[in-house]
Amino acid sequence: MEKGQPLGIELVKRGIVTEHGIQQALDYQKEHPKKKLGDIINILGLCDSVVLIKEIGEILNEKAIYLRESDIKINILDFISLDLVKQNKALPFEISAGKIKVCFADTTNKRSVDVVRLLLLNKGLVMDKYITFESNIDKIIDSMEGTSSEEINADADISGLVDSIIKTAMDKRASDIHIEPLEDIIRVRYRIDGQLITAVQVNKDKQAQLIGRLKAISNMHQEKQESQDGRILSYPDYNIRVSSQRNVYGEKFVLRLLKKNEDIRQIFELGFPNDEALLKKSFNKKNCITVVAAPTGEGKTTTLYSIIDYLNSPNINITTIEDPVEIRINGLNQIEIDSKIGFSDSLRTVLRQDPDIILVGEIRDLETAEIAMQAGQTGHYVLSTIHTIDSIEVITRLRKLGISNYDIASILATTVSQRLVRKVCKHCAVERDFTPEEIDIIKKIGQKYNVEFDLKGKKTYQTVGCKYCNKTGYLDRIGIFEVLNIEDEIKDLITKDCSSMEIRNKALELGYKPLIVDGVYKILDGITTLEELNNKLAIY
């Protein structure tokens, strides 16, 4: 029996949908397996939507409503963060006498229902559960995201509009601004704490002027419509990198906001385990290379700056090769590469400049990797980054680039991997007990990695959302880290061309703890949540 067929049979029996209609819906479901049958029937317009949701509610023994924006009598974000709305497909819509009505796309998802119920109970409200179509909830979420930010003046002239978009992004701590031409509108989104949030929607008729203004202040060619790179230097505290890319509806722009003269944060402030002995063992080295690994946007460069700041002293010559130089540090020789001179060419020159420590922004190819390894062999300490999922896969990546097992084993000293997780906003979060399911997840992680987590008396937080955190429930980010020091036993396995799985097993025997372990410690310290760790690492 196909998924959802019993509901289909019941709807046919009740005369709501024909057998042919149900077959259409099942055929559609084969191509969209994540969609529920009731939602598909609604999408295909096979019967009256209001009647359909009422009948589905009766079949499931749930209260049901065809939820429209006009049915929402409260400010949703006063009761639940936008993040939780999205994660749980849940929308509070009316409140009366201590009871709050909440619509779910899936009332059988006990975890989602319990999360929302507990949050509202902590606010002194009893939840009254309803079911509606997921597409109805998605439309309202889109509307919530598309509401113009109070700070952005969408009616200003083009110069004022662009200035307003950029200054508001700065005020909201955004790292990037996305200006995206869509079919009917221009969407402006901010990346804040790693998440994209819609800030404003601009009328389509302003597109040509908006693009023209962005190109003018970014020093781009007005006539060209292919990809371009530029910079905006008219904001005193920021260096703004601009990238344009043509899509089917026009040219999309992404503005990266880089703060000038930003203070370097100490490595422990970033979330690195508060262990001075581990710090010295991992980074205070010579004649070797240390690699920081993570996907794009996970804070590798910031960690490198913190390490350099930790090592910096007047009797050491430190040279950095970066693309671009994001933060200028007094006492360092910082080199910015360009289209003509890449990492490998710059690194060759730097080796003739009598450096003690060399920071190479990124190992992207065999040539850069070979020169970095050579620098490590000849008395220098090299720091760099590489794109891999964890610290052990650095070895695999270097192998794939063409570095020999002998060179990796003899020169690679430490690999560090990290992710950035959002921190609970303490302005609005509500303290609560861990659920039995959460305790079970944490205990299983401890058993898997031979760590005994102390849960006694520990609390976690339910995110809510307020003006300080842009209604998300999270404010700022912190790193979770894993460190692999290449001990003799690991070197031996690398030389023997052992697999990453064999290396991982040996590392675990020697005390290596993966990212997830540091993440759980930060949950138990009340810094982040299990939901956020799962969003980052997909642990359940």
Coordinates of C-alpha atoms in Angstrom, one line a residue:
M1 CA 0.0 0.0 0.0
E2 CA 1.5 3.4 -1.0
K3 CA 2.3 6.0 1.5
G4 CA -0.8 8.0 2.4
Q5 CA -3.2 5.6 0.7
P6 CA -5.5 5.0 3.7
L7 CA -6.2 8.7 3.9
G8 CA -6.9 8.7 0.2
I9 CA -9.4 5.8 0.6
E10 CA -11.1 7.6 3.4
L11 CA -11.5 10.8 1.4
V12 CA -12.9 8.8 -1.5
K13 CA -15.4 7.1 0.8
R14 CA -16.5 10.5 2.0
G15 CA -17.0 11.8 -1.5
I16 CA -14.3 14.5 -1.1
V17 CA -12.0 13.3 -3.9
T18 CA -12.5 10.9 -6.8
E19 CA -10.4 7.8 -7.2
H20 CA -8.8 9.3 -10.3
G21 CA -7.9 12.4 -8.3
I22 CA -6.2 10.2 -5.6
Q23 CA -4.2 8.5 -8.3
Q24 CA -3.1 11.9 -9.6
A25 CA -2.0 12.8 -6.1
L26 CA -0.1 9.6 -5.7
D27 CA 1.7 10.0 -9.0
Y28 CA 2.7 13.5 -7.9
Q29 CA 3.9 12.2 -4.6
K30 CA 6.3 9.8 -6.3
E31 CA 8.1 12.9 -7.7
H32 CA 7.7 14.8 -4.4
P33 CA 8.1 12.1 -1.7
K34 CA 8.4 14.5 1.2
K35 CA 5.0 16.0 0.6
K36 CA 1.9 14.6 2.4
L37 CA -1.1 13.4 0.5
G38 CA -3.4 16.0 1.9
D39 CA -1.1 18.8 0.9
I40 CA -0.8 17.4 -2.6
I41 CA -4.5 17.2 -3.0
N42 CA -4.7 20.9 -2.0
I43 CA -1.8 21.9 -4.3
L44 CA -3.5 20.1 -7.3
G45 CA -6.8 21.8 -6.5
L46 CA -8.7 18.5 -6.6
C47 CA -11.4 19.7 -4.2
D48 CA -12.4 22.6 -2.0
S49 CA -9.5 23.4 0.3
V50 CA -11.6 24.4 3.3
V51 CA -13.7 21.3 3.1
L52 CA -10.6 19.2 2.6
I53 CA -8.7 20.3 5.7
K54 CA -11.9 20.0 7.8
E55 CA -12.3 16.4 6.7
I56 CA -8.6 15.6 7.2
G57 CA -9.0 17.0 10.8
E58 CA -11.9 14.7 11.4
I59 CA -10.1 11.7 10.0
L60 CA -7.0 12.4 12.2
N61 CA -9.2 13.4 15.2
E62 CA -7.6 16.9 15.2
K63 CA -8.9 20.4 15.2
A64 CA -8.4 21.9 11.7
I65 CA -8.4 25.3 10.0
Y66 CA -7.6 26.6 6.6
L67 CA -5.2 29.2 8.0
R68 CA -5.0 32.5 6.2
E69 CA -3.1 35.7 7.3
S70 CA -6.4 37.2 8.2
D71 CA -6.9 34.5 10.9
I72 CA -3.7 35.6 12.7
K73 CA -4.8 37.8 15.6
I74 CA -1.5 38.1 17.4
N75 CA 2.1 39.1 16.7
I76 CA 3.6 35.6 16.2
L77 CA 7.1 36.6 17.1
D78 CA 6.0 37.7 20.5
F79 CA 5.5 34.1 21.3
I80 CA 7.8 32.0 19.1
S81 CA 11.0 32.8 17.2
L82 CA 11.0 32.7 13.4
D83 CA 13.6 29.9 13.6
L84 CA 11.2 27.7 15.6
V85 CA 8.3 28.5 13.3
K86 CA 10.4 27.2 10.3
Q87 CA 11.9 24.2 12.1
N88 CA 8.5 23.0 13.5
K89 CA 6.1 24.3 10.9
A90 CA 4.1 25.8 13.7
L91 CA 2.2 29.1 13.8
P92 CA 0.4 30.6 16.9
F93 CA -2.6 32.5 15.6
E94 CA -5.0 33.4 18.4
I95 CA -4.9 33.8 22.2
S96 CA -7.8 33.9 24.7
A97 CA -8.1 33.2 28.5
G98 CA -4.6 31.7 28.9
K99 CA -5.0 29.4 25.8
I100 CA -3.1 29.9 22.6
K101 CA -4.1 28.3 19.3
V102 CA -1.3 26.9 17.3
C103 CA -1.4 25.5 13.8
F104 CA 0.9 22.6 12.8
A105 CA 1.6 21.2 9.3
D106 CA 2.1 17.8 11.0
T107 CA 0.5 17.1 14.3
T108 CA 1.9 13.6 14.4
N109 CA 5.5 15.0 14.8
K110 CA 5.6 14.6 18.6
R111 CA 8.9 16.3 19.0
S112 CA 7.8 19.5 17.2
V113 CA 4.6 19.6 19.1
D114 CA 6.3 19.1 22.5
V115 CA 8.9 21.8 21.8
V116 CA 6.3 24.4 21.0
R117 CA 4.0 23.3 23.9
L118 CA 6.8 23.5 26.4
L119 CA 7.9 26.9 25.2
L120 CA 4.4 28.3 25.5
L121 CA 3.9 26.6 28.8
N122 CA 6.9 28.5 30.1
K123 CA 5.1 31.7 29.1
G124 CA 2.1 30.6 31.1
L125 CA 0.0 29.6 28.1
V126 CA -1.8 26.3 27.4
M127 CA -1.5 25.2 23.7
D128 CA -4.6 24.4 21.7
K129 CA -3.4 22.3 18.8
Y130 CA -4.7 22.7 15.2
I131 CA -3.7 21.2 11.8
T132 CA -3.5 23.1 8.5
F133 CA -1.8 22.7 5.1
E134 CA 2.0 23.1 5.1
S135 CA 1.7 25.4 2.0
N136 CA -0.5 27.8 4.1
I137 CA 2.2 27.9 6.8
D138 CA 4.9 28.4 4.2
K139 CA 3.1 31.4 2.7
I140 CA 2.8 33.1 6.0
I141 CA 6.5 32.4 6.8
D142 CA 7.4 34.0 3.4
S143 CA 5.2 37.0 4.4
M144 CA 6.9 37.3 7.8
E145 CA 10.4 37.2 6.2
G146 CA 9.4 39.7 3.5
T147 CA 8.1 42.3 5.8
S148 CA 10.2 45.5 5.3
S149 CA 12.7 46.2 8.0
E150 CA 11.7 49.4 9.9
E151 CA 15.2 50.7 9.4
I152 CA 15.2 50.4 5.6
N153 CA 13.6 53.3 3.7
A154 CA 12.2 51.5 0.6
D155 CA 10.7 54.7 -0.6
A156 CA 13.9 56.7 -0.7
D157 CA 15.7 57.7 -3.9
I158 CA 18.1 55.1 -5.2
S159 CA 21.2 56.5 -3.5
G160 CA 19.3 56.7 -0.2
L161 CA 17.9 53.2 -0.6
V162 CA 21.3 51.6 -1.2
D163 CA 22.8 53.6 1.7
S164 CA 19.9 52.5 4.0
I165 CA 20.3 48.8 3.0
I166 CA 24.0 48.9 3.8
K167 CA 23.8 50.9 7.0
T168 CA 21.0 48.7 8.3
A169 CA 23.1 45.6 7.6
M170 CA 25.9 47.1 9.6
D171 CA 23.6 47.9 12.5
K172 CA 22.3 44.3 12.5
R173 CA 25.8 42.8 12.5
A174 CA 25.3 41.3 9.0
S175 CA 28.3 39.7 7.4
D176 CA 26.8 39.7 3.9
I177 CA 24.1 41.5 1.9
H178 CA 22.3 39.6 -0.9
I179 CA 20.5 41.8 -3.5
E180 CA 18.6 39.3 -5.7
P181 CA 16.4 40.1 -8.7
L182 CA 13.5 37.7 -8.8
E183 CA 10.6 37.5 -11.2
D184 CA 8.4 40.2 -9.7
I185 CA 10.5 41.8 -7.0
I186 CA 14.1 42.5 -5.9
R187 CA 14.8 40.6 -2.6
V188 CA 17.3 41.9 -0.1
R189 CA 18.6 39.5 2.4
Y190 CA 21.2 39.7 5.3
R191 CA 23.3 36.9 6.5
I192 CA 23.3 37.3 10.3
D193 CA 25.1 34.7 12.5
G194 CA 25.3 32.5 9.5
Q195 CA 21.6 32.6 8.6
L196 CA 20.0 34.4 5.7
I197 CA 17.1 36.7 6.8
T198 CA 14.9 38.7 4.3
A199 CA 15.2 42.4 5.1
V200 CA 13.1 44.1 2.4
Q201 CA 11.5 43.6 -1.0
V202 CA 12.1 46.3 -3.5
N203 CA 9.8 47.1 -6.4
K204 CA 10.9 45.5 -9.7
D205 CA 10.7 48.9 -11.5
K206 CA 13.8 50.1 -9.5
Q207 CA 16.0 47.2 -10.7
A208 CA 18.0 49.1 -13.4
Q209 CA 18.6 52.1 -11.1
L210 CA 19.6 49.9 -8.2
I211 CA 22.1 47.9 -10.3
G212 CA 23.5 51.1 -11.8
R213 CA 24.0 52.6 -8.3
L214 CA 25.7 49.5 -7.0
K215 CA 28.1 49.4 -9.9
A216 CA 28.9 53.0 -9.6
I217 CA 29.9 52.9 -5.9
S218 CA 31.7 49.5 -6.4
N219 CA 33.8 50.8 -9.3
M220 CA 32.4 48.3 -11.7
H221 CA 31.8 48.6 -15.5
Q222 CA 28.2 49.8 -16.0
E223 CA 27.9 48.1 -19.5
K224 CA 29.1 44.7 -18.5
Q225 CA 26.6 42.1 -17.4
E226 CA 28.9 39.2 -16.8
S227 CA 30.4 38.5 -13.4
Q228 CA 32.4 41.3 -11.8
D229 CA 34.2 42.1 -8.6
G230 CA 34.5 45.5 -6.9
R231 CA 34.8 47.3 -3.6
I232 CA 32.9 50.0 -1.8
L233 CA 35.3 52.2 0.2
S234 CA 32.9 55.0 1.2
Y235 CA 32.1 53.7 4.7
P236 CA 34.9 54.7 7.1
D237 CA 34.8 51.6 9.3
Y238 CA 34.2 49.0 6.6
N239 CA 35.9 47.5 3.5
I240 CA 33.0 46.1 1.5
R241 CA 33.8 43.5 -1.2
V242 CA 31.2 43.3 -4.0
S243 CA 30.5 40.4 -6.4
S244 CA 28.0 40.5 -9.2
Q245 CA 26.6 37.5 -11.1
R246 CA 24.0 37.5 -13.8
N247 CA 20.9 35.3 -13.3
V248 CA 17.7 34.8 -15.3
Y249 CA 16.0 37.9 -13.8
G250 CA 19.0 40.3 -13.8
E251 CA 22.2 40.7 -11.9
K252 CA 22.6 39.5 -8.4
F253 CA 24.9 41.3 -6.0
V254 CA 26.6 40.0 -2.8
L255 CA 28.3 42.5 -0.5
R256 CA 30.7 41.1 2.0
L257 CA 31.0 43.5 5.0
L258 CA 34.6 43.5 6.5
K259 CA 35.2 45.7 9.5
K260 CA 38.4 47.6 9.4
N261 CA 40.8 47.6 12.3
E262 CA 38.6 45.0 14.1
D263 CA 40.1 43.8 17.4
I264 CA 41.5 40.3 17.3
R265 CA 39.7 38.0 19.6
Q266 CA 41.7 35.7 21.8
I267 CA 41.5 32.0 20.8
F268 CA 39.6 31.0 23.9
E269 CA 37.0 33.7 23.2
L270 CA 36.3 32.0 19.9
G271 CA 35.3 28.8 21.7
F272 CA 38.6 26.9 21.6
P273 CA 38.8 24.5 24.6
N274 CA 40.0 26.4 27.6
D275 CA 43.2 24.4 28.0
E276 CA 46.5 26.3 27.9
A277 CA 48.5 23.1 27.7
L278 CA 46.5 22.0 24.6
L279 CA 47.0 25.4 23.0
K280 CA 50.8 25.3 23.4
K281 CA 51.0 21.7 22.2
S282 CA 48.9 22.5 19.1
F283 CA 50.4 25.8 18.0
N284 CA 53.7 26.6 19.6
K285 CA 55.8 24.8 17.0
K286 CA 58.7 24.9 14.5
N287 CA 59.7 23.0 11.4
C288 CA 56.1 21.9 10.6
I289 CA 52.7 22.9 9.4
T290 CA 49.3 23.4 11.2
V291 CA 46.1 23.3 9.1
V292 CA 42.7 24.7 10.2
A293 CA 39.9 22.9 8.3
A294 CA 36.2 23.7 7.8
P295 CA 33.8 24.4 5.0
T296 CA 33.4 28.0 3.7
G297 CA 32.1 30.5 6.2
E298 CA 32.9 28.6 9.4
G299 CA 35.5 31.0 10.8
K300 CA 38.8 29.5 9.7
T301 CA 40.4 32.9 8.9
T302 CA 39.4 34.3 12.3
T303 CA 40.9 31.4 14.1
L304 CA 44.2 31.8 12.1
Y305 CA 44.3 35.5 13.1
S306 CA 43.8 34.5 16.8
I307 CA 46.6 31.9 16.6
I308 CA 48.9 34.5 14.9
D309 CA 48.0 37.1 17.6
Y310 CA 48.9 34.4 20.3
L311 CA 52.3 33.7 18.7
N312 CA 53.2 37.3 17.8
S313 CA 56.1 38.9 19.5
P314 CA 58.9 41.4 18.6
N315 CA 61.5 38.8 18.2
I316 CA 59.6 36.8 15.6
N317 CA 59.2 37.6 11.9
I318 CA 55.6 36.7 10.8
T319 CA 54.5 37.0 7.2
T320 CA 51.0 36.4 6.0
I321 CA 49.7 35.7 2.4
E322 CA 46.0 36.4 2.2
D323 CA 43.1 36.8 -0.3
P324 CA 42.3 39.4 0.8
V325 CA 43.9 40.9 4.0
E326 CA 40.8 41.1 6.1
I327 CA 42.3 42.5 9.3
R328 CA 45.5 44.5 9.5
I329 CA 47.7 43.5 12.5
N330 CA 50.5 45.7 13.8
G331 CA 53.9 44.1 13.6
L332 CA 53.0 41.6 10.8
N333 CA 54.1 41.7 7.2
Q334 CA 50.8 41.1 5.4
I335 CA 50.7 40.4 1.6
E336 CA 47.5 40.5 -0.4
I337 CA 47.5 38.3 -3.5
D338 CA 45.8 39.3 -6.8
S339 CA 44.9 37.8 -10.1
K340 CA 48.5 38.1 -11.4
I341 CA 50.3 36.7 -8.3
G342 CA 48.8 33.8 -6.5
F343 CA 49.6 32.0 -3.2
S344 CA 52.3 29.8 -4.7
D345 CA 54.2 32.7 -6.3
S346 CA 53.9 34.9 -3.2
L347 CA 55.1 32.0 -1.0
R348 CA 58.2 31.5 -3.0
T349 CA 59.1 35.2 -2.5
V350 CA 58.3 35.1 1.2
L351 CA 60.7 32.2 1.8
R352 CA 63.5 34.6 0.8
Q353 CA 62.4 37.2 3.4
D354 CA 63.7 35.3 6.4
P355 CA 60.4 34.5 8.0
D356 CA 59.9 32.5 11.2
I357 CA 56.2 32.0 10.8
I358 CA 54.2 32.0 7.5
L359 CA 50.5 32.2 7.3
V360 CA 49.2 31.0 3.9
G361 CA 45.5 31.9 3.6
E362 CA 44.5 28.7 1.9
I363 CA 46.0 25.6 0.4
R364 CA 44.1 25.3 -2.9
D365 CA 46.3 23.3 -5.2
L366 CA 49.3 21.0 -5.3
E367 CA 51.9 23.8 -6.0
T368 CA 50.9 25.8 -2.9
A369 CA 50.7 22.6 -0.8
E370 CA 54.2 21.5 -2.0
I371 CA 55.8 24.9 -1.2
A372 CA 54.1 25.1 2.2
M373 CA 55.4 21.6 3.0
Q374 CA 58.9 22.7 1.8
A375 CA 58.7 25.7 4.1
G376 CA 57.8 23.5 7.0
Q377 CA 60.8 21.2 6.2
T378 CA 63.3 24.1 6.1
G379 CA 62.8 25.5 9.6
H380 CA 59.6 27.6 9.3
Y381 CA 56.3 27.2 11.1
V382 CA 53.5 27.3 8.5
L383 CA 49.8 28.0 9.2
S384 CA 47.1 27.5 6.6
T385 CA 43.5 26.5 6.0
I386 CA 41.9 23.9 3.8
H387 CA 38.4 23.0 2.9
T388 CA 37.5 19.6 4.5
I389 CA 34.7 18.4 6.8
D390 CA 37.0 17.5 9.8
S391 CA 40.6 17.4 11.0
I392 CA 41.3 13.8 9.9
E393 CA 40.1 14.4 6.4
V394 CA 42.9 17.0 6.0
I395 CA 45.2 14.0 5.5
T396 CA 42.9 12.7 2.8
R397 CA 42.8 16.1 1.1
L398 CA 46.6 16.5 1.1
R399 CA 46.9 13.0 -0.4
K400 CA 44.4 13.9 -3.2
L401 CA 46.3 17.0 -4.0
G402 CA 49.4 14.8 -4.6
I403 CA 51.4 15.2 -1.4
S404 CA 53.3 12.0 -0.5
N405 CA 52.5 10.1 2.7
Y406 CA 56.1 10.5 3.8
D407 CA 55.8 14.3 3.6
I408 CA 52.5 14.5 5.3
A409 CA 53.7 12.3 8.2
S410 CA 56.9 14.2 8.7
I411 CA 55.7 17.8 8.3
L412 CA 52.0 17.9 9.3
A413 CA 51.9 18.6 13.1
T414 CA 48.4 19.6 14.0
T415 CA 45.0 19.8 12.2
V416 CA 42.1 21.7 13.7
S417 CA 38.5 21.6 12.5
Q418 CA 35.7 23.9 13.6
R419 CA 32.1 24.9 13.0
L420 CA 30.3 28.1 14.1
V421 CA 27.1 27.5 16.1
R422 CA 24.7 30.3 17.1
K423 CA 24.6 31.3 20.8
V424 CA 21.4 31.4 22.7
C425 CA 20.1 35.0 23.1
K426 CA 20.1 35.5 26.9
H427 CA 17.8 38.5 26.5
C428 CA 14.8 36.3 25.7
A429 CA 15.6 32.6 26.1
V430 CA 13.7 30.6 28.6
E431 CA 15.5 28.1 30.8
R432 CA 14.1 24.6 30.8
D433 CA 14.9 21.0 31.7
F434 CA 16.3 18.7 29.1
T435 CA 13.6 16.4 27.6
P436 CA 14.1 12.6 28.0
E437 CA 14.8 12.4 24.3
E438 CA 17.5 15.0 24.5
I439 CA 19.1 13.3 27.5
D440 CA 19.1 10.0 25.5
I441 CA 20.8 11.7 22.5
I442 CA 23.5 13.2 24.7
K443 CA 24.2 9.9 26.5
K444 CA 24.5 8.0 23.2
I445 CA 27.0 10.6 22.0
G446 CA 29.0 10.1 25.2
Q447 CA 28.9 6.3 24.9
K448 CA 30.1 6.5 21.2
Y449 CA 33.1 8.6 22.0
N450 CA 33.9 7.4 25.5
V451 CA 32.9 10.6 27.2
E452 CA 30.9 10.8 30.4
F453 CA 28.8 14.0 30.2
D454 CA 27.6 15.3 33.6
L455 CA 23.9 16.1 33.2
K456 CA 23.1 16.4 36.9
G457 CA 21.4 19.7 37.6
K458 CA 22.0 20.9 34.0
K459 CA 19.4 23.1 32.2
T460 CA 19.1 24.1 28.6
Y461 CA 17.3 27.0 26.9
Q462 CA 14.2 27.3 24.7
T463 CA 14.8 30.1 22.2
V464 CA 12.1 32.7 21.9
G465 CA 13.2 35.8 19.8
C466 CA 13.3 39.5 20.6
K467 CA 14.5 42.8 19.2
Y468 CA 18.2 42.1 20.2
C469 CA 18.4 38.8 18.1
N470 CA 16.2 39.8 15.1
K471 CA 13.4 37.6 16.4
T472 CA 15.6 34.4 15.9
G473 CA 16.3 33.5 19.5
Y474 CA 20.1 33.4 18.8
L475 CA 22.6 36.2 19.2
D476 CA 26.2 35.9 17.9
R477 CA 28.2 32.7 17.2
I478 CA 30.9 30.6 18.9
G479 CA 33.2 28.0 17.5
I480 CA 33.1 24.3 18.3
F481 CA 36.5 22.7 17.8
E482 CA 38.3 19.4 17.4
V483 CA 42.1 19.1 17.5
L484 CA 44.2 16.3 16.1
N485 CA 47.9 16.3 17.1
I486 CA 49.8 14.0 14.8
E487 CA 51.4 11.6 17.2
D488 CA 53.9 9.0 16.3
E489 CA 51.2 6.3 16.0
I490 CA 49.3 8.5 13.6
K491 CA 52.4 9.2 11.6
D492 CA 53.1 5.5 11.2
L493 CA 49.5 4.9 9.8
I494 CA 49.9 7.8 7.4
T495 CA 53.2 6.4 6.1
K496 CA 51.6 3.0 5.6
D497 CA 48.9 4.6 3.5
C498 CA 46.2 3.5 6.0
S499 CA 42.6 4.7 5.4
S500 CA 41.1 7.7 7.1
M501 CA 38.8 5.3 9.0
E502 CA 41.9 3.5 10.4
I503 CA 43.5 6.8 11.3
R504 CA 40.3 8.0 13.0
N505 CA 40.0 4.8 15.1
K506 CA 43.6 5.2 16.3
A507 CA 43.1 8.9 17.0
L508 CA 40.0 8.1 19.2
E509 CA 42.2 5.6 21.1
L510 CA 44.7 8.3 21.7
G511 CA 42.1 10.8 23.1
Y512 CA 41.0 12.6 20.0
K513 CA 37.5 14.1 20.5
P514 CA 35.4 15.1 17.4
L515 CA 33.4 18.3 17.0
I516 CA 30.2 16.9 18.4
V517 CA 31.8 16.4 21.8
D518 CA 32.8 20.0 22.1
G519 CA 29.3 20.9 20.9
V520 CA 27.7 18.9 23.7
Y521 CA 29.9 20.6 26.3
K522 CA 28.7 24.0 25.0
I523 CA 25.1 22.8 25.2
L524 CA 25.6 21.7 28.8
D525 CA 27.2 25.1 29.6
G526 CA 24.0 26.8 28.3
I527 CA 25.8 28.5 25.3
T528 CA 23.9 26.8 22.5
T529 CA 21.1 24.2 22.0
L530 CA 20.9 20.7 20.8
E531 CA 18.7 21.9 17.9
E532 CA 21.4 24.3 16.8
L533 CA 24.1 21.6 17.0
N534 CA 21.9 19.3 15.0
N535 CA 21.4 22.0 12.4
K536 CA 25.1 22.2 12.0
L537 CA 26.2 18.5 12.3
A538 CA 23.0 16.6 11.6
I539 CA 23.3 14.4 14.6
Y540 CA 19.7 13.0 14.7

